[in-house]
Structure formats: C-alpha cells, structure tokens
Coordinates of C-alpha atoms and ligand atoms in Angstrom, one line a residue:
M295 CA 4.1 8.6 25.6
K296 CA 4.8 12.3 25.5
K297 CA 4.1 14.4 22.4
I298 CA 6.9 16.7 21.2
L299 CA 6.7 19.2 18.3
L300 CA 10.1 19.5 16.6
I301 CA 10.3 22.8 14.8
H302 CA 13.0 23.4 12.2
T303 CA 14.2 27.0 11.6
G304 CA 17.5 26.4 9.8
G305 CA 21.2 26.5 10.6
T306 CA 24.0 24.0 10.1
F307 CA 22.1 21.1 11.7
G308 CA 20.1 20.2 8.6
M309 CA 22.5 21.1 5.8
V310 CA 24.0 18.7 3.3
P311 CA 26.9 19.1 1.0
V312 CA 25.8 19.7 -2.6
E313 CA 28.2 18.7 -5.4
P314 CA 30.2 20.1 -7.1
S315 CA 30.6 23.3 -5.1
Q316 CA 30.4 21.6 -1.6
M317 CA 28.1 24.5 -0.7
L318 CA 25.7 23.6 2.0
A319 CA 22.0 23.5 1.2
P320 CA 18.9 22.6 3.2
P321 CA 17.4 19.2 2.5
D322 CA 14.0 17.8 3.7
I323 CA 14.6 17.8 7.4
Q324 CA 12.0 15.3 8.5
D325 CA 13.4 12.6 6.2
Q326 CA 16.9 13.4 7.2
V327 CA 16.2 13.3 10.9
L328 CA 14.3 10.0 10.6
S329 CA 16.9 8.3 8.5
H330 CA 19.8 9.4 10.8
V331 CA 18.1 9.2 14.2
P332 CA 15.2 6.8 13.8
E333 CA 15.3 6.1 17.6
I334 CA 13.8 9.5 18.4
Q335 CA 10.4 7.7 18.1
Q336 CA 11.4 5.7 21.2
I337 CA 11.7 9.0 23.2
A338 CA 8.4 10.6 22.3
R339 CA 5.8 10.9 19.6
V340 CA 7.5 13.5 17.5
D341 CA 5.8 15.7 15.0
F342 CA 7.8 18.0 12.6
S343 CA 7.3 21.4 11.3
V344 CA 9.6 23.5 9.2
I345 CA 8.6 27.1 9.6
F346 CA 11.6 28.6 7.8
N347 CA 15.1 27.5 6.8
L348 CA 17.6 30.2 7.5
D349 CA 21.2 30.8 8.4
S350 CA 20.4 32.3 11.8
A351 CA 22.2 35.5 10.8
N352 CA 19.3 36.2 8.6
I353 CA 16.7 35.9 11.3
Q354 CA 14.5 39.0 11.7
I355 CA 12.0 40.1 14.2
H356 CA 9.1 38.8 12.2
H357 CA 10.7 35.3 12.3
W358 CA 10.6 35.5 16.2
Q359 CA 7.0 36.5 15.9
Q360 CA 6.2 33.6 13.6
L361 CA 8.0 31.1 15.9
A362 CA 6.3 32.4 19.1
R363 CA 2.9 32.3 17.4
H364 CA 3.6 28.7 16.2
I365 CA 4.4 27.5 19.7
Y366 CA 1.4 29.5 21.2
E367 CA -1.0 27.9 18.7
N368 CA 0.3 24.4 19.1
Y369 CA 0.7 24.7 22.9
P370 CA -2.3 22.7 23.9
R371 CA -1.5 19.8 21.6
Y372 CA 2.1 19.1 22.8
D373 CA 4.0 18.4 26.0
G374 CA 7.1 20.1 24.9
F375 CA 8.9 21.8 22.0
V376 CA 12.3 21.4 20.5
I377 CA 13.6 24.0 18.1
I378 CA 16.4 23.4 15.7
H379 CA 18.1 26.7 15.1
G380 CA 21.4 28.1 13.8
T381 CA 23.9 28.5 16.6
D382 CA 25.0 32.0 15.7
A383 CA 21.8 33.9 16.7
M384 CA 20.3 31.2 18.9
V385 CA 20.7 33.2 22.2
Y386 CA 18.8 36.2 20.7
T387 CA 15.8 34.0 19.5
A388 CA 15.8 32.2 22.9
A389 CA 15.8 35.4 24.8
A390 CA 13.0 36.8 22.6
L391 CA 10.8 33.8 23.1
S392 CA 11.4 33.8 26.9
F393 CA 9.8 37.3 27.0
M394 CA 7.2 36.8 24.2
L395 CA 5.7 33.6 25.8
P396 CA 5.0 34.6 29.5
G397 CA 3.3 31.9 31.5
I398 CA 5.0 29.0 29.7
R399 CA 4.7 25.8 31.6
K400 CA 6.2 23.4 29.1
P401 CA 9.8 23.0 27.9
V402 CA 10.8 25.0 24.8
I403 CA 14.3 23.7 24.1
F404 CA 16.6 25.2 21.4
T405 CA 19.4 23.2 19.9
G406 CA 21.5 23.0 16.8
S407 CA 24.9 21.7 15.9
Q408 CA 28.4 22.6 14.9
R409 CA 28.4 19.9 12.1
P410 CA 25.5 18.9 9.9
L411 CA 23.6 15.8 10.9
A412 CA 24.6 14.0 7.7
Q413 CA 28.3 14.4 8.5
I414 CA 30.4 11.8 10.3
R415 CA 31.3 12.9 13.9
S416 CA 28.4 15.3 13.9
D417 CA 27.2 16.6 17.2
A418 CA 23.7 17.0 15.8
R419 CA 22.6 13.6 16.7
S420 CA 23.3 13.7 20.4
N421 CA 22.1 17.3 20.7
L422 CA 18.8 16.3 19.2
I423 CA 18.3 13.1 21.2
N424 CA 19.1 14.8 24.5
S425 CA 17.0 17.8 23.7
L426 CA 14.0 15.6 22.9
E427 CA 14.6 13.6 26.1
L428 CA 14.8 16.8 28.1
A429 CA 11.6 18.1 26.5
T430 CA 9.7 15.2 28.1
H431 CA 10.6 16.5 31.5
P432 CA 8.7 19.2 33.4
I433 CA 11.0 22.1 32.6
P434 CA 8.8 25.2 32.4
E435 CA 11.2 27.5 30.5
V436 CA 12.8 28.5 27.2
A437 CA 16.2 26.8 27.3
I438 CA 19.2 25.9 25.1
F439 CA 20.7 22.5 25.1
F440 CA 24.2 22.0 23.6
G441 CA 27.0 19.6 24.2
T442 CA 26.2 18.2 27.6
R443 CA 24.3 21.0 29.3
L444 CA 21.0 22.7 29.3
F445 CA 21.0 26.5 30.0
R446 CA 18.4 29.1 30.6
G447 CA 18.0 30.6 27.1
N448 CA 18.2 34.3 28.1
R449 CA 21.3 33.7 30.3
T450 CA 23.3 32.0 27.5
L451 CA 26.1 33.1 25.3
K452 CA 27.7 31.4 22.3
I453 CA 31.3 31.1 23.4
S454 CA 32.9 29.0 20.6
S455 CA 32.4 28.8 16.9
T456 CA 34.2 25.4 16.8
H457 CA 33.9 23.5 20.0
Y458 CA 31.0 21.1 20.6
D459 CA 30.5 22.8 24.0
A460 CA 29.7 26.0 22.2
F461 CA 27.5 27.7 24.8
D462 CA 27.7 28.7 28.4
S463 CA 25.7 30.8 30.8
P464 CA 28.4 32.6 32.8
N465 CA 26.1 34.2 35.4
F466 CA 23.6 31.3 36.0
P467 CA 24.3 27.6 36.6
P468 CA 23.2 25.0 34.0
L469 CA 19.6 23.9 34.4
A470 CA 20.6 20.3 33.6
E471 CA 23.7 18.2 32.9
V472 CA 23.6 15.2 30.7
G473 CA 26.1 12.4 31.2
L474 CA 25.3 8.8 32.0
D475 CA 22.2 10.2 33.6
I476 CA 20.2 13.3 33.1
E477 CA 20.6 15.5 36.2
I478 CA 18.1 18.4 36.3
A479 CA 18.7 21.2 38.8
R480 CA 15.1 21.4 39.8
H481 CA 15.6 24.1 42.4
L482 CA 16.9 26.5 39.6
L483 CA 13.9 26.1 37.3
L484 CA 11.5 29.0 37.0
K485 CA 8.4 28.6 39.1
P486 CA 5.4 29.1 36.8
G487 CA 3.2 32.0 37.9
P488 CA -0.6 32.0 38.2
N489 CA -1.3 33.4 34.7
P490 CA -1.9 31.1 31.7
L491 CA 0.4 31.2 28.6
A492 CA 0.1 34.5 26.7
L493 CA 1.5 35.6 23.4
K494 CA 3.1 39.1 23.6
D495 CA 4.6 39.6 20.2
A496 CA 4.8 43.4 19.9
L497 CA 8.5 44.3 19.5
D498 CA 10.1 47.6 18.7
T499 CA 13.5 47.5 17.0
R500 CA 14.6 51.1 17.7
V501 CA 17.5 49.8 19.6
F502 CA 21.2 50.0 18.9
S503 CA 24.4 48.6 20.5
F504 CA 28.1 49.1 20.3
Q505 CA 31.2 48.0 22.1
F506 CA 33.3 50.7 23.8
F507 CA 37.1 50.6 23.2
P508 CA 39.9 53.0 24.2
G509 CA 40.2 55.8 21.7
L510 CA 36.5 55.7 20.6
K511 CA 35.6 59.2 19.3
P512 CA 32.3 60.4 20.7
E513 CA 31.8 62.5 17.5
Y514 CA 31.1 59.3 15.6
L515 CA 28.1 58.8 17.9
K516 CA 26.5 62.1 17.0
A517 CA 24.4 60.5 14.2
L518 CA 22.7 58.4 16.9
L519 CA 21.3 61.5 18.5
E520 CA 19.4 62.5 15.3
S521 CA 18.3 58.9 14.6
P522 CA 14.9 57.5 15.6
L523 CA 16.5 55.2 18.1
K524 CA 14.9 54.8 21.6
A525 CA 17.7 53.0 23.3
V526 CA 21.4 52.3 23.0
V527 CA 23.2 49.5 24.8
I528 CA 26.9 50.3 25.4
E529 CA 29.0 47.2 26.1
A530 CA 31.4 48.8 28.5
L531 CA 34.6 47.7 30.2
G532 CA 34.6 45.7 33.5
V533 CA 31.8 46.7 35.8
G534 CA 30.6 49.3 33.3
N535 CA 33.3 51.8 32.7
L536 CA 33.8 54.2 29.8
A537 CA 36.2 57.1 29.1
V538 CA 35.2 60.2 31.1
Q539 CA 38.3 62.3 30.5
E540 CA 39.8 62.5 27.0
N541 CA 37.2 61.5 24.4
S542 CA 34.6 61.5 27.3
L543 CA 31.3 59.9 26.5
I544 CA 29.5 61.8 29.3
P545 CA 28.3 64.7 27.1
W546 CA 26.9 62.3 24.6
I547 CA 25.1 60.2 27.2
K548 CA 23.6 63.4 28.7
D549 CA 22.4 64.6 25.3
F550 CA 21.0 61.2 24.4
T551 CA 19.1 60.8 27.6
R552 CA 17.9 64.4 27.6
A553 CA 16.4 63.6 24.2
G554 CA 14.2 61.1 26.0
K555 CA 16.2 58.0 25.0
L556 CA 17.8 55.3 27.1
V557 CA 21.5 54.5 27.5
V558 CA 22.0 51.0 29.0
I559 CA 25.4 49.8 30.2
T560 CA 26.4 46.1 29.9
S561 CA 29.8 44.6 30.3
Q562 CA 32.4 43.1 27.9
S563 CA 33.3 40.7 30.6
P564 CA 30.9 37.8 30.4
Y565 CA 31.2 36.9 34.1
G566 CA 30.0 39.3 36.8
R567 CA 27.8 42.3 36.5
T568 CA 27.8 46.0 35.9
D569 CA 28.0 48.3 39.0
L570 CA 28.0 52.0 38.3
N571 CA 28.6 52.8 41.9
L572 CA 32.1 51.3 42.1
Y573 CA 34.2 53.8 40.3
E574 CA 34.1 57.5 39.6
C575 CA 33.5 57.0 35.9
G576 CA 30.6 54.6 36.6
Q577 CA 29.1 57.2 38.9
M578 CA 29.5 59.9 36.2
I579 CA 27.8 57.6 33.7
Q580 CA 24.9 57.1 36.1
D581 CA 24.6 60.8 36.9
A582 CA 24.5 61.5 33.1
G583 CA 21.5 59.1 32.8
G584 CA 23.2 55.7 32.1
I585 CA 21.3 52.6 33.4
S586 CA 23.1 49.5 34.7
A587 CA 22.0 46.2 33.1
H588 CA 23.5 44.4 36.2
D589 CA 24.0 40.7 35.3
M590 CA 22.0 40.6 32.1
T591 CA 23.9 39.6 28.9
T592 CA 24.2 42.1 26.2
P593 CA 22.0 40.0 23.7
T594 CA 19.3 39.7 26.4
T595 CA 19.5 43.4 27.2
I596 CA 19.0 44.3 23.5
V597 CA 16.1 41.9 23.1
K598 CA 14.5 43.0 26.4
L599 CA 14.6 46.6 25.3
M600 CA 12.9 45.6 22.0
F601 CA 10.3 43.7 24.0
L602 CA 9.6 46.4 26.6
L603 CA 9.5 49.2 23.9
G604 CA 7.0 47.0 22.0
Q605 CA 4.9 46.4 25.1
Y606 CA 4.8 50.0 26.2
A607 CA 4.4 51.6 22.7
G608 CA 7.8 53.2 22.9
E609 CA 7.2 54.9 26.3
V610 CA 10.7 55.2 27.5
G611 CA 9.9 56.0 31.2
R612 CA 8.1 52.7 31.6
V613 CA 10.8 50.8 29.8
R614 CA 13.4 52.3 32.1
D615 CA 11.4 51.2 35.2
E616 CA 10.9 47.7 34.0
L617 CA 14.3 47.0 32.5
T618 CA 15.9 45.6 35.6
V619 CA 12.8 43.8 36.9
P620 CA 13.1 40.0 36.2
L621 CA 10.6 38.8 33.6
A622 CA 11.9 35.3 32.8
G623 CA 14.9 34.7 35.1
E624 CA 17.1 36.8 32.9
I625 CA 18.5 39.0 35.8
S626 CA 19.3 38.0 39.3
P627 CA 16.6 39.2 41.7
E628 CA 19.1 40.7 44.2
E629 CA 20.3 43.0 41.5
T630 CA 16.8 44.4 41.4
E631 CA 16.8 44.8 45.2
N632 CA 20.0 46.8 45.0
R633 CA 18.5 49.0 42.4
I634 CA 15.5 49.7 44.7
Q635 CA 17.7 50.4 47.6
E636 CA 19.9 52.8 45.6
Ligands
LIG150 N1 25.7 30.1 10.5 C1 25.0 29.0 11.1 C2 23.7 29.6 11.7 O1 23.8 30.2 12.8 C3 25.8 28.4 12.1 C4 25.2 27.2 12.9 O2 24.1 26.8 12.6 O3 25.9 26.6 13.7 O4 22.7 29.5 11.1

C-alpha cells in the first residue's frame, strides 16, 4: 500500500462552528478527518502533519519555505503528498512550490473545500478522498484537485468563491478528471528531468502588482519609482494593452525600467495570452521596456518573479532572461520560441 503524507495548513476545510458566536475555529484535524472519512485508510497509509493553521490570506513567504522544506525532508519516506490549504491563496502556494521543488517526481496535491468537513453537504470529503487517490498515481507535479478536476498548480486560478468547482486552468487542460473512473491525461504530465529533487527556497518579495483600468493616473505610480521594488506586474487589458495617450503609462514604464527594474505585463482576461506585437500600444509598452508574460497567470508571474529574484540575488538582467523560460510547465513552450524569434 502506498504511503501518503497529509499536510494540514488551514483554511475552511478543517474549521468547526464554535458556540455561541458561530465563529469558525480550527479543531484537531487528524481526529476530525479520521472520524468523518475513516475510509481514507483503504486508499493509502496516511500520516498527518499540521504545520500551521491559517486562513490562507495570512500565508507569508516563510510559510511557503516551511512547507517546501517539510516536503523536501519527508520526500524519501512517502509516495505522495496531499496538502489541505485555504482556497483563497492556494494558487500562489502551489505556484511557489512548483518552483521551489525542482526535480519533483511524486505527486504534491493541494486541496481544500468551500464548506468545512464537519458540515452537511460539505465538499471536503470528496475533495480529500479523490486527492489521496490521485496521490497514489505517478503524477510528478504540484497540482490542485478541486471538485472533479486535477489541474497543474501554477496554471490554476480560483474562479468562484461559492461553487464547488471553484478552480480552473484556462490556458492548460486538466491533468485528470474524476467521475465514475479516474482519467489521467498522462501525455500532459511533466516529464521529470535528470536532476534529483532540490530545495530552492530563496525568495525575494520586492514585487508589486496592480490592475490597469481606464482613467488610472500615472502620478499615483510615482511612489513605486522611489520604492525598493525590483519588479512590477501590470495586469493589463486584453492582449496586454494600457493607455498610451491621455494618462499614458509609457513615461512611467520608461522611468521604471531605466532605474533597472522590471515591468511585466499580464492580462485581465484569463483565457489567451499577452502579445505586445499586436497593437500600437503594445508595441509602445515593449519599446518602453515592458515584458510580456505570455500565457502565465498573474499569480504565477508574481511568484515566479519572487523566485527568480531570490535565485539570482536580485540581478534583474538574469530574471528578465529567465522569466519566459518554462521551469515547471507554467508557460507554453511555443511562447518562449516566439520570444526567441522576436
Ligand atoms: N478564507 C479561506 C482560506 O482561504 C477560504 C477557504 O479555505 O476556502 O483560508
């Protein structure tokens, strides 16, 4: 029987209503899981660890480091890992781990729930059972299971705060679908490289992001120029467009990049990719120094910048070169080819 480590980090999954306020509080997760879902022992030999217990909005970089280290240290002893995590920040943590644990050959599956396990009609039970089942299969990646689908973690977005199918990966097909049977899209899984698992946990948080909107005044961005930031991600319109006439952002992009910092353009449209060659304003952004994130999600772009800045000790030139090179399946390879041909 396979051995799985079930790591609890918090979120709605393990909460229970506490009288009289009905506030949610964390109980002893192992007892709760075993009393509600005793059959997990039929799927695998499951060990538990609770490394922290947080609403995922409170997750910090040192929590990612703690989690990555925990998996790294326990890696030889288990066939797979399931991580119970709050849904709100799940895609950020999954993206971080996909970069921090290069060479992973075992499944690392994030899951959580919209309703606590102890509640009637909770989705926690089926999410847990299916995640554990999937973690017994040869899936050599960091993934998110929710509802009925398994997604590549660094391609995923939380798309609903209420639906049980709360996640989607708009620019990459699901890695597996769970219905009557479990169907794994093996051809989509990452091919493990020759190098053994490593722990790369240096991260640099001098990254900022904002969403562009019509009427945004560039003067509000001036403070960013004087800040210690190394990179700003602008979630732009469509294929990566921003105002370049009235309230033009071009002078600000020029100043920011001349100061040796990076401006990276993602899109507010979850489907598709940024292409700064398509419109005049995109071309102007590119000429001013803006970098296209192609089909990377905004959360993954932010996390990848933190990771690369951490790996290259804040050396912006190297980060710029590496940003669109795939590290863990987070960007489509043909996007990189386009970049090289440009
Ligand atoms: N606020 C919770 C969290 O992200 C929501 C959830 O778990 O679904 O921790």
